[in-house]
Coordinates of C-alpha atoms (C1' of nucleotides) in Angstrom, one line a residue:
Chain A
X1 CA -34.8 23.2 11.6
X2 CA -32.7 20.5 12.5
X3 CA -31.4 21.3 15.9
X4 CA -28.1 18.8 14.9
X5 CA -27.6 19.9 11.7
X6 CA -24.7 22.4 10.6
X7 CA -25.3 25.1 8.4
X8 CA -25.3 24.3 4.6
X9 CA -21.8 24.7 3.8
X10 CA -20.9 26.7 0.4
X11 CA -19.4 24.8 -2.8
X12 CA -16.0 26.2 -2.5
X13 CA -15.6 25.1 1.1
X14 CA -16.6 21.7 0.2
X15 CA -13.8 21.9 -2.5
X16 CA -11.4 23.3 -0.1
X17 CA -11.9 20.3 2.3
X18 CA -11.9 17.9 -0.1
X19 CA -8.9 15.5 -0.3
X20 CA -9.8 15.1 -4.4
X21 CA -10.9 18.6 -5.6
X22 CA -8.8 20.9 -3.2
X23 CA -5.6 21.4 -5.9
X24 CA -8.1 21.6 -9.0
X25 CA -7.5 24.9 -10.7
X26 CA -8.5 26.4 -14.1
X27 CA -11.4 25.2 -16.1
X28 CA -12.1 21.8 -14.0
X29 CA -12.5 24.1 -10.7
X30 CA -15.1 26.1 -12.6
X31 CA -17.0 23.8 -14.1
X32 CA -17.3 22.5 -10.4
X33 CA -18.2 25.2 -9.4
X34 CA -21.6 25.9 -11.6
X35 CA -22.5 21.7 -12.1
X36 CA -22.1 20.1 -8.8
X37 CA -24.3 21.1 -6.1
X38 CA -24.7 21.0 -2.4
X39 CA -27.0 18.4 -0.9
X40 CA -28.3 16.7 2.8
X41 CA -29.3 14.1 4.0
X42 CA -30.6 13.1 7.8
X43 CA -29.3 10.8 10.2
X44 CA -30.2 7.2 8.7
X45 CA -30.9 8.7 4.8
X46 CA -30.1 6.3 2.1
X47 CA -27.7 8.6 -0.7
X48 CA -27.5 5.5 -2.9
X49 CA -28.7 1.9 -2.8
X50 CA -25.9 -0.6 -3.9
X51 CA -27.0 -2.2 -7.3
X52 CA -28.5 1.4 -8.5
X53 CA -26.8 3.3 -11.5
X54 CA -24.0 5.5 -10.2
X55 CA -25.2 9.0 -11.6
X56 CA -23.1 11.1 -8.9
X57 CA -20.1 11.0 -6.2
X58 CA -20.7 12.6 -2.7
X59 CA -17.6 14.4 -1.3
X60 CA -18.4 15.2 2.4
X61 CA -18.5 18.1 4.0
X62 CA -19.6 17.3 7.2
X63 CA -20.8 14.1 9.2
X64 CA -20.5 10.8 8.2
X65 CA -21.7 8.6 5.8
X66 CA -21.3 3.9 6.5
X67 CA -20.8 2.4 3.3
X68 CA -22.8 -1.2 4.0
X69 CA -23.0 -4.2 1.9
X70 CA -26.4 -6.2 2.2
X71 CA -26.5 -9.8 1.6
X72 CA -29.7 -12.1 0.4
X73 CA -31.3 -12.5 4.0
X74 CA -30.9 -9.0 4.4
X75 CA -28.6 -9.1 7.1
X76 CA -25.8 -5.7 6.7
X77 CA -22.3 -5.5 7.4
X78 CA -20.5 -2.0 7.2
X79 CA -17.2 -2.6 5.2
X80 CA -16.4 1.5 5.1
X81 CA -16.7 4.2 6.7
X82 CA -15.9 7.6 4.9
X83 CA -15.9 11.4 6.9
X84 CA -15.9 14.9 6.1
X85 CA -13.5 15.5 3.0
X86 CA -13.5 12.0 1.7
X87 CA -15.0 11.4 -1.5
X88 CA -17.6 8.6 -2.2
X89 CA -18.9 6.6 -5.1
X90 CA -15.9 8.2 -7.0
X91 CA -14.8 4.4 -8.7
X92 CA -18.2 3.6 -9.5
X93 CA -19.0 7.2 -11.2
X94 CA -15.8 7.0 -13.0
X95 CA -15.9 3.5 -14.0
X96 CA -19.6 4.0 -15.4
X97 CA -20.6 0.9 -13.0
X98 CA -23.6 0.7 -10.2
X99 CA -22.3 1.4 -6.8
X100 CA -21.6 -1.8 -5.2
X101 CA -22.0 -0.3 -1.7
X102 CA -25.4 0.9 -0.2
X103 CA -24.1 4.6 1.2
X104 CA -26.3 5.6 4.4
X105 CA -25.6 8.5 6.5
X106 CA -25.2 7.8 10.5
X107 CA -25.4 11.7 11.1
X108 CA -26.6 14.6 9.6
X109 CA -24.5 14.8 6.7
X110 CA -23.9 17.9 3.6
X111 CA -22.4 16.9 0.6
X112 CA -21.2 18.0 -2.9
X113 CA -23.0 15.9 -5.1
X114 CA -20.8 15.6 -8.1
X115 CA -23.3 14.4 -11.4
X116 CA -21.6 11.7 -13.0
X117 CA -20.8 12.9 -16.7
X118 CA -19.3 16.2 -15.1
X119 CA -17.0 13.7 -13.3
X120 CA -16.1 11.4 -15.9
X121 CA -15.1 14.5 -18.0
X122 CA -13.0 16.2 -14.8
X123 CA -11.5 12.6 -14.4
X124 CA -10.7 12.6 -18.2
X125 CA -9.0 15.8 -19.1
X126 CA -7.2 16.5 -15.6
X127 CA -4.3 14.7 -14.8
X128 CA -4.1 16.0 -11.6
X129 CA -7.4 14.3 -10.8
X130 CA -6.3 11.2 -11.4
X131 CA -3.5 10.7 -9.1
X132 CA -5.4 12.1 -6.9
X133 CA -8.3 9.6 -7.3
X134 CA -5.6 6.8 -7.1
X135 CA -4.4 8.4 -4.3
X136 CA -7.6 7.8 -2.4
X137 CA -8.4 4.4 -3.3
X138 CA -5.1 3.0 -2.2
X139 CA -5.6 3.8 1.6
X140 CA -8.6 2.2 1.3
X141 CA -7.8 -0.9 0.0
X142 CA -5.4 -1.6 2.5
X143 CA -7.6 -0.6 5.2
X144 CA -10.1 -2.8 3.3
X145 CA -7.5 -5.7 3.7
X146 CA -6.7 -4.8 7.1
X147 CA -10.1 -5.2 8.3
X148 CA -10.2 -8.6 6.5
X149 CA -7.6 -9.6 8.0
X150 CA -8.5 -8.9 11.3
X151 CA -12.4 -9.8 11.2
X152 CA -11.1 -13.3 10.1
X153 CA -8.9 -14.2 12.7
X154 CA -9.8 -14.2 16.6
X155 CA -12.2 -13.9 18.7
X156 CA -15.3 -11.7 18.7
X157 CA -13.6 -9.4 21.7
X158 CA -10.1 -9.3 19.6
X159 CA -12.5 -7.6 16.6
X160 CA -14.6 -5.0 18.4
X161 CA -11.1 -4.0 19.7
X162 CA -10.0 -3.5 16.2
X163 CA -12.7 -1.8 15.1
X164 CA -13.0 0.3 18.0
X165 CA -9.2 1.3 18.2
X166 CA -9.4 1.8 13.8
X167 CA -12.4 3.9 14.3
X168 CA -10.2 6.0 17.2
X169 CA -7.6 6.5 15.0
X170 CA -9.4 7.2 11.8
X171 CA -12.0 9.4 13.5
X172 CA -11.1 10.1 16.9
X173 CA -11.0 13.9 18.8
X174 CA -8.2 13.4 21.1
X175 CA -8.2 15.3 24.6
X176 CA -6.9 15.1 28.0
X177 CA -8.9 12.3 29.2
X178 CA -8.7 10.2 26.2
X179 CA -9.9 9.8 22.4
X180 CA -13.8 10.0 21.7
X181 CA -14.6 8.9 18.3
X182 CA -16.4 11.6 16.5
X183 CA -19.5 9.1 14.5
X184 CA -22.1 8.6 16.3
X185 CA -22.5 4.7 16.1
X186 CA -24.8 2.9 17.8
X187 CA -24.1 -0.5 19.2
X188 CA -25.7 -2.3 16.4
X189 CA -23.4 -0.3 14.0
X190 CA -20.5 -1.6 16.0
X191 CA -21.7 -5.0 15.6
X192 CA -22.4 -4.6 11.9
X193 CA -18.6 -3.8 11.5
X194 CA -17.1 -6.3 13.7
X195 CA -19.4 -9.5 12.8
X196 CA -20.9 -10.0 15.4
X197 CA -25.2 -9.6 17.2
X198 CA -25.9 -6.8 19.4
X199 CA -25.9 -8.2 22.3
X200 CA -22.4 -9.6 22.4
X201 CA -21.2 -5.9 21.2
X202 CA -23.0 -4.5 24.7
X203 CA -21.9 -7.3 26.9
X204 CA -17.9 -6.8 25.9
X205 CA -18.7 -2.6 25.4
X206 CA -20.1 -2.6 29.5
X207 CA -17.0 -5.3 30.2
X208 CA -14.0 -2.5 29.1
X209 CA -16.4 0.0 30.6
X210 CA -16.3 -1.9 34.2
X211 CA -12.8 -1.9 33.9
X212 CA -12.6 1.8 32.8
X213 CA -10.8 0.9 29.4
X214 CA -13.4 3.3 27.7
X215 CA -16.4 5.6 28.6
X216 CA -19.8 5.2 26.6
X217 CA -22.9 7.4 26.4
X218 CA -25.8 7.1 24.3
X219 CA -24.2 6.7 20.3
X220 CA -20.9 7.7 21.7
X221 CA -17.4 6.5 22.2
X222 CA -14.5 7.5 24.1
X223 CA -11.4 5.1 24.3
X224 CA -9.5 5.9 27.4
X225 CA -7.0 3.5 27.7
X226 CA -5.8 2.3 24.2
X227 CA -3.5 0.0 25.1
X228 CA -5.7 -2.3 27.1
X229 CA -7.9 -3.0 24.0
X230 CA -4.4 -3.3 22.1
X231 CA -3.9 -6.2 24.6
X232 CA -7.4 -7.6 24.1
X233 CA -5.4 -8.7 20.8
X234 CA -2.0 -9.7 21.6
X235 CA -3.4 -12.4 24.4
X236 CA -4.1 -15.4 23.5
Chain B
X1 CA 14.7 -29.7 -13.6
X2 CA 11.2 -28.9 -11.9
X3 CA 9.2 -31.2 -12.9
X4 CA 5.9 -28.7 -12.8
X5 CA 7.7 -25.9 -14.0
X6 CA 5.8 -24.5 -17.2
X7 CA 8.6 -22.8 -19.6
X8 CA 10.3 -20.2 -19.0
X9 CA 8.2 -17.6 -20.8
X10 CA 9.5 -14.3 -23.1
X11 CA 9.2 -10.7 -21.5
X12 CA 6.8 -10.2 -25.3
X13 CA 4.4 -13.3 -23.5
X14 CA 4.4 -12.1 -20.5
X15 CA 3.7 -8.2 -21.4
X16 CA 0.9 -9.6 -24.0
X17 CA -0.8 -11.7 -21.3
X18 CA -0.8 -9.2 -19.0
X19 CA -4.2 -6.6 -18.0
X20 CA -2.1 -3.5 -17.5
X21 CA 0.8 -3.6 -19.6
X22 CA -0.5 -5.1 -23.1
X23 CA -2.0 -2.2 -25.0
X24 CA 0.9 -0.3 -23.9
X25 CA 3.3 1.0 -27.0
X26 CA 5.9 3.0 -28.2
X27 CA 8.5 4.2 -26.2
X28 CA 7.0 2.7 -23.1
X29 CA 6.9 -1.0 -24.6
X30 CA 10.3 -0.3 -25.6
X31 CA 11.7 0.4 -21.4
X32 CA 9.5 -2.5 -20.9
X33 CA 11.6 -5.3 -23.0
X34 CA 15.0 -3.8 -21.8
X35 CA 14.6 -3.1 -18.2
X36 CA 12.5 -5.3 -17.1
X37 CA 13.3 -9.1 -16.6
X38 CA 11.1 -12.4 -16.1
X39 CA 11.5 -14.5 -13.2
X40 CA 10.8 -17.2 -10.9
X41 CA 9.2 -18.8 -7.6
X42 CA 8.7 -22.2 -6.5
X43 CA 6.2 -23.0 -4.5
X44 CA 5.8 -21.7 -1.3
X45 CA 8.3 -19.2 -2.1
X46 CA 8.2 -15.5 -0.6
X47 CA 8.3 -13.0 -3.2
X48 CA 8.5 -10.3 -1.3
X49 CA 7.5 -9.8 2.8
X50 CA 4.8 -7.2 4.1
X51 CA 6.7 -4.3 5.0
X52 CA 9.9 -4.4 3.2
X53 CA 10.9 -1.6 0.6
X54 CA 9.1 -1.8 -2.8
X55 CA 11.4 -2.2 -5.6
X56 CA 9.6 -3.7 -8.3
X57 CA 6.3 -5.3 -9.2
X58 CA 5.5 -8.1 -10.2
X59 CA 3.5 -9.3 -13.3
X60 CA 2.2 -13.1 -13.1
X61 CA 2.6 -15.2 -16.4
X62 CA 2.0 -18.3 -15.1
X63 CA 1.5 -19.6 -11.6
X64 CA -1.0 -18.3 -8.6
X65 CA 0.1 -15.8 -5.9
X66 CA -1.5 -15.7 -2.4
X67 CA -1.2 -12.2 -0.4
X68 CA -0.7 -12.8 3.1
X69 CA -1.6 -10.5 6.0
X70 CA 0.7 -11.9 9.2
X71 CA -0.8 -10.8 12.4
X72 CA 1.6 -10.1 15.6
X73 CA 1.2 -13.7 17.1
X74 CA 2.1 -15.5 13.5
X75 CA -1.1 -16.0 12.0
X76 CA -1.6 -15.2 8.8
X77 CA -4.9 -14.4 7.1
X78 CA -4.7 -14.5 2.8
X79 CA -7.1 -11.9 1.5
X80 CA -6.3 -12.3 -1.8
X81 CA -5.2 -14.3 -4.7
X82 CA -3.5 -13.3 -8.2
X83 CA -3.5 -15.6 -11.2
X84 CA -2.1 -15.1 -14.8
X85 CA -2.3 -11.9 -16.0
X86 CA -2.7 -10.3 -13.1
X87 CA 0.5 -7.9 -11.6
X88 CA 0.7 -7.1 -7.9
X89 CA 2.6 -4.9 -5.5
X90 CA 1.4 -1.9 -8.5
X91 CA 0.2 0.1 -6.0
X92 CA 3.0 -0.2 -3.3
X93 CA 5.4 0.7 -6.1
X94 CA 3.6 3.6 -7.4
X95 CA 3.0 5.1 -4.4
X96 CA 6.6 4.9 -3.6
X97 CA 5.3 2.9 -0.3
X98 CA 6.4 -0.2 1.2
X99 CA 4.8 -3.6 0.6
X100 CA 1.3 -4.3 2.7
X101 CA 0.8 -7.8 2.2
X102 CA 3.5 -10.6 1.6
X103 CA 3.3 -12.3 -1.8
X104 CA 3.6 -15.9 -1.4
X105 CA 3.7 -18.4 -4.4
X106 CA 1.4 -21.4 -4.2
X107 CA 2.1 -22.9 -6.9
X108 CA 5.1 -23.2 -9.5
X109 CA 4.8 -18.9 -11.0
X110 CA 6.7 -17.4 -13.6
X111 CA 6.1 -13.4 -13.5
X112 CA 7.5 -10.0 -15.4
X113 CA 9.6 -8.2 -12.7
X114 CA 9.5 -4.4 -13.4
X115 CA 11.5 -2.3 -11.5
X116 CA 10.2 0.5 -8.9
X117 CA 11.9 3.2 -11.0
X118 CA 11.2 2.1 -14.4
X119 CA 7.2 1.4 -13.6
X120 CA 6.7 4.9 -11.8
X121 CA 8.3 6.7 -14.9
X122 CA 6.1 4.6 -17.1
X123 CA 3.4 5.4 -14.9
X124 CA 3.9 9.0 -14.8
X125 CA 4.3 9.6 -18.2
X126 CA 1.8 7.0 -20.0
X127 CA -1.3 8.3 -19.5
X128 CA -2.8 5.2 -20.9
X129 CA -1.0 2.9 -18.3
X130 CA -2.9 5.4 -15.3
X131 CA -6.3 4.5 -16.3
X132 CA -5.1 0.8 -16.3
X133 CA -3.9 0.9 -12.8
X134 CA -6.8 2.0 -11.7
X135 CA -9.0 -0.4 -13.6
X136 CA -7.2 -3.0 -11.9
X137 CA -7.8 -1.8 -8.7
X138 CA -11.2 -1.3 -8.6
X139 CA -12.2 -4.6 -8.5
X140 CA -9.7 -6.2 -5.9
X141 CA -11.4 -3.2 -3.8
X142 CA -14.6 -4.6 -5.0
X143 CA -13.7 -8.2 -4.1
X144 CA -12.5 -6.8 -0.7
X145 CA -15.1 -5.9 0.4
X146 CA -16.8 -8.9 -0.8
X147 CA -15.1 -11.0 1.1
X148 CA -15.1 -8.7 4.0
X149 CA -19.0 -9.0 4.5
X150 CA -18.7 -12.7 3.8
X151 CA -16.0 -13.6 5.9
X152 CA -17.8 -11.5 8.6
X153 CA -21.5 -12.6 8.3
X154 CA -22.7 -16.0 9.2
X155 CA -20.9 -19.4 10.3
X156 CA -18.2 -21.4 8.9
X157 CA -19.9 -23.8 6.6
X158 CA -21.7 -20.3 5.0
X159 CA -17.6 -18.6 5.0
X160 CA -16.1 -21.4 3.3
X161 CA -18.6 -21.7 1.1
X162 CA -18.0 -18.1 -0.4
X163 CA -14.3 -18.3 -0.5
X164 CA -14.5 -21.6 -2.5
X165 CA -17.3 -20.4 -4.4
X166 CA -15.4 -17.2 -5.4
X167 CA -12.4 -19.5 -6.4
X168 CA -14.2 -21.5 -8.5
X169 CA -15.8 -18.1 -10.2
X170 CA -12.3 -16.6 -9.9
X171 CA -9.8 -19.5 -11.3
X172 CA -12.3 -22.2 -12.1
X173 CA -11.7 -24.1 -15.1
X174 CA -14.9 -25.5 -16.5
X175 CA -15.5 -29.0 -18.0
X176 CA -18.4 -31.3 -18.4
X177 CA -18.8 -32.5 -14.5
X178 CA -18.0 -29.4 -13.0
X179 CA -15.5 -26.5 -12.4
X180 CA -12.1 -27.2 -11.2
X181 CA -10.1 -24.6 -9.1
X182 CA -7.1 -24.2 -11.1
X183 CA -5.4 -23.1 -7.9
X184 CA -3.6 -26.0 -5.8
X185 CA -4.5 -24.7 -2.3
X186 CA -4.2 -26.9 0.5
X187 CA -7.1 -26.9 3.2
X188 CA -4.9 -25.5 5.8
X189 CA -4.9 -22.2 2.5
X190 CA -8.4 -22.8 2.4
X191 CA -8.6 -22.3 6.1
X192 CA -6.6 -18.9 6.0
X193 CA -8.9 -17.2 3.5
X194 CA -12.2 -18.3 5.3
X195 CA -11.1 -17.6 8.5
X196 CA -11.1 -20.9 10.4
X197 CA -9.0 -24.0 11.2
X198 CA -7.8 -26.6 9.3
X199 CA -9.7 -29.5 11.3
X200 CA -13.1 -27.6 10.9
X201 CA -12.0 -26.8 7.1
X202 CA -11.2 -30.5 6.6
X203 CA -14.5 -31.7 8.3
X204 CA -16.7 -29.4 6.3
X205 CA -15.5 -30.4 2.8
X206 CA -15.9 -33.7 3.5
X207 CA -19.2 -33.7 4.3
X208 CA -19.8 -32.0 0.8
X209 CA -17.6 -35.2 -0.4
X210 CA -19.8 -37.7 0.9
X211 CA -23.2 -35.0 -0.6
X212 CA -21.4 -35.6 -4.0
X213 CA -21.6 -31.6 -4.0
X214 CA -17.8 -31.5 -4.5
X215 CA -14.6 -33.5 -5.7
X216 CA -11.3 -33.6 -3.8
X217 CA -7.6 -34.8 -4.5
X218 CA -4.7 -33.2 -2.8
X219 CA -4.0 -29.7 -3.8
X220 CA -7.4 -30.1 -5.9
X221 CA -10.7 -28.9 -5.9
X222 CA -13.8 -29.8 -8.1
X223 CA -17.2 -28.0 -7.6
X224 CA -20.0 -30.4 -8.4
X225 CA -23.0 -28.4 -7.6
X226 CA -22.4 -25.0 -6.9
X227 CA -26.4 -24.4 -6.3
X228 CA -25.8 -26.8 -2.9
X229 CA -23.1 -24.6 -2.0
X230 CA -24.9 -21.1 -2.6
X231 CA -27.7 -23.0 -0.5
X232 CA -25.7 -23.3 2.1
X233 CA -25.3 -19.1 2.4
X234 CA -29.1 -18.4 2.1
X235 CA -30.5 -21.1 4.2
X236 CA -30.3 -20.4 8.0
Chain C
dA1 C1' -47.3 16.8 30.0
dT2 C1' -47.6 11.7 27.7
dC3 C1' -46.4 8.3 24.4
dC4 C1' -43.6 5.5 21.5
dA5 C1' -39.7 3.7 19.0
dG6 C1' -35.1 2.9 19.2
dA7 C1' -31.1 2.1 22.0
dT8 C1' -29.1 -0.1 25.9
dA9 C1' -28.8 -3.8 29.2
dT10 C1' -28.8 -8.6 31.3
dG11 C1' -29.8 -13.5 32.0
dA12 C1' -30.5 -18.5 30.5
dC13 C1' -29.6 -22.1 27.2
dC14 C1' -27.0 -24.8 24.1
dA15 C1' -25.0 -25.4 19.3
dC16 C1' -21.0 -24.6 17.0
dC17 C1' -16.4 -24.8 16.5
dG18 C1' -11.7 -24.1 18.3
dT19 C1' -8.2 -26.9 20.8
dC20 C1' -5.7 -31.0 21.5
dA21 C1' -4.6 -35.7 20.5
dT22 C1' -3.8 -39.3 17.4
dA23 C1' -3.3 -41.6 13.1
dA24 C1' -3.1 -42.7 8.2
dC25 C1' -1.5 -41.2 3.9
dC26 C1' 1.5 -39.4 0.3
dA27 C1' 5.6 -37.3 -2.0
dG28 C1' 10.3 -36.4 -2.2
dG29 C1' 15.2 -37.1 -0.6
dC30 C1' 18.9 -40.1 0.2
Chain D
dG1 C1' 14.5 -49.8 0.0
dC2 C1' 13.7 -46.3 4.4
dC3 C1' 12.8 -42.0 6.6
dT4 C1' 10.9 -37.4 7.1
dG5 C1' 7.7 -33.6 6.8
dG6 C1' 3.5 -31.9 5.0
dT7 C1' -1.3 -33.0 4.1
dT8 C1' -5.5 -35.2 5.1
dA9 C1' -8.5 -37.3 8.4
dT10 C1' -11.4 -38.3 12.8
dG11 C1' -12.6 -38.2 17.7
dA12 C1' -13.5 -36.0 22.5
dC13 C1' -14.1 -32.0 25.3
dG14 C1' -15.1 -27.4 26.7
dG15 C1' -15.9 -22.5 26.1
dT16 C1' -17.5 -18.8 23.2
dG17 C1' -20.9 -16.5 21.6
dG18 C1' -25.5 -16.6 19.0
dT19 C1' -30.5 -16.9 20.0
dC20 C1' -34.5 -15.7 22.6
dA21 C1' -36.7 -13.4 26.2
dT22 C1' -37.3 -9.6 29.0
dA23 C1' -36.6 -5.0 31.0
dT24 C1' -35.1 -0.2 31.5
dC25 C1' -33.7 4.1 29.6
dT26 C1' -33.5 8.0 26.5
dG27 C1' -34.9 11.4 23.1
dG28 C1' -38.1 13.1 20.0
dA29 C1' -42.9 13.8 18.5
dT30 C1' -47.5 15.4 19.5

DNA sequence: ATCCAGATATGACCACCGTCATAACCAGGC
DNA sequence: GCCTGGTTATGACGGTGGTCATATCTGGAT
């Protein structure tokens, strides 16, 4: 059908590559096994609106999936970006809260929807599962601070490089030539992350590319020199 | 022999007042009142630096903490604040990691300091103290990424007006005029956590001075009209 | 094949705000 | 008392980057 899309993956091998599930054993892998389910969504599919009761989590099994906060005027920022074996929603499920994050997927994405009560009940009786869970929300609460950090200070060239070189190094395929990171983002997506319009995003993208700092087609990246856009922040 | 100090306060006050450790009991409570020890910082004093071993954490009795994120050239960006009650550095210990952020005082604290050892055995063995880590977490990943879409969407006068809008909501102390931050931050702190300078920090409030939308005295801040503030963020 | 929407690209204008300079003010130390 | 360092305050200037307008390119649908 979708010329894109992988094949539907089975449960277990969205288990296997899941950072959470992947040392679950006994009972808890079982009951996994016959509750949660696989689902798909398209390139630009809403899985959950932020503000909506949490009634699963979404561990990925391939593609990606931008985590976006809305304000009132409805203009979006990304604050997240999760990838194939990270686990989404998983605070809000367990915690019983809406999800404060509208999840939208920037490719085409398959997932093991986990329903919520089966979760709260894994989350519950296996220990395992909750160091596990812990495990995963402390990278991303540093990462979360990191990207405060460095959205506040500088200038709007000194935060696409950030972005660019965290989105490298968090989802990057390195080969010869250089790194090419693996989400399809457009420009506006890079511009949703680093705070800034559009247009300044394509203006400072086609400056490194003049100066063969990175290589751009349509909805893809490849940094080739790293350490220029590392520069782009010591300066000044 | 400070003349702001509040009193020294008893490992039971501090434990009692505290999110995480006060419906701990048992054997756990008991490790608690032995090995751990209260202490204190003056203002402006570094608890600990981003980056250095964690060897304990640190519960906050009285006082306000400000966790600082130093970029390469010196600046520093705060992304977030603790207040009574509230214990920091959980996860670094837990983990076994070293610190991300430096904890700074800002104002007079006086704070339970648990070592790394003794909090991850309590950790791994309370199961109740688990769920309380994590509860914690949550929403300082929450607020995170609040801020992150604040700090990244819209100009100054909109920025500021979140950060001192979520101090208010945060640490505000109500009373018949308005809502006092109970945090003494200067304008250059006020700066860091918005994002911007001093001058245009300085400029900005006191034009809400002169609206009447807010009150100012060194190392004070009173909220008026919070409504003209949250105006501020939807208009434009 | 044609059509269309979304993505990419570039230019002109000017408001906002960062930088620098200067100064008044306040608290604490001696 | 005086002096010092941190905080608050205000002005002038210039560049960054947001806004608007316009145009081309690409991929998918029919």
């Amino acid at each position: 059908m979708q010329p894109h899309a992988i094949d539907r993956p089975s449960i277990v091998a969205c288990i296997e590559h899941s950072g959470v599930f992947r040392k679950l054993a006994g009972e808890s892998r079982e009951r996994l096994l016959t509750e949660a389910f696989v689902a798909y969504a398209d390139r630009g599919e809403v899985i959950w609106f932020a503000g909506s009761e949490s009634r699963f989590s979404a561990t990925l099994a391939s593609g990606y999936v931008k985590l976006v906060r809305t304000a009132a005027q409805g203009t979006a920022v990304t604050v997240d970006i999760a990838g194939p074996g990270h686990t989404i929603g998983l605070l809000a499920v367990v915690e019983g809260h809406s999800y404060p994050l509208t999840a939208i997927a920037v490719s085409p994405t398959w997932y093991l929807k986990v329903p919520a009560g089966l979760m709260r009940d894994l989350y519950n009786s296996d220990g395992l599962l909750r160091d596990e869970v812990l495990h995963t929300m402390a990278p991303r609460l540093r990462r979360a601070h990191d990207m405060m950090a460095r959205l506040t200070l500088g200038k709007v060239e000194q935060r696409l490089a950030s972005v660019v070189l965290l989105l490298a190094d968090s989802f990057g395929v390195r080969h010869e030539t250089g790194t090419t990171v693996a989400v399809p983002l457009t420009r506006s997506d890079l511009a949703e992350m680093a705070g800034t319009t559009v247009e300044t995003t394509i203006r400072v993208l086609s400056r490194w590319s003049k100066q063969g700092w990175v290589e751009m087609r349509r909805r893809h990246l490849t940094v080739l020199q790293p350490e220029a856009l590392l520069d782009r922040n010591e300066s000044d």
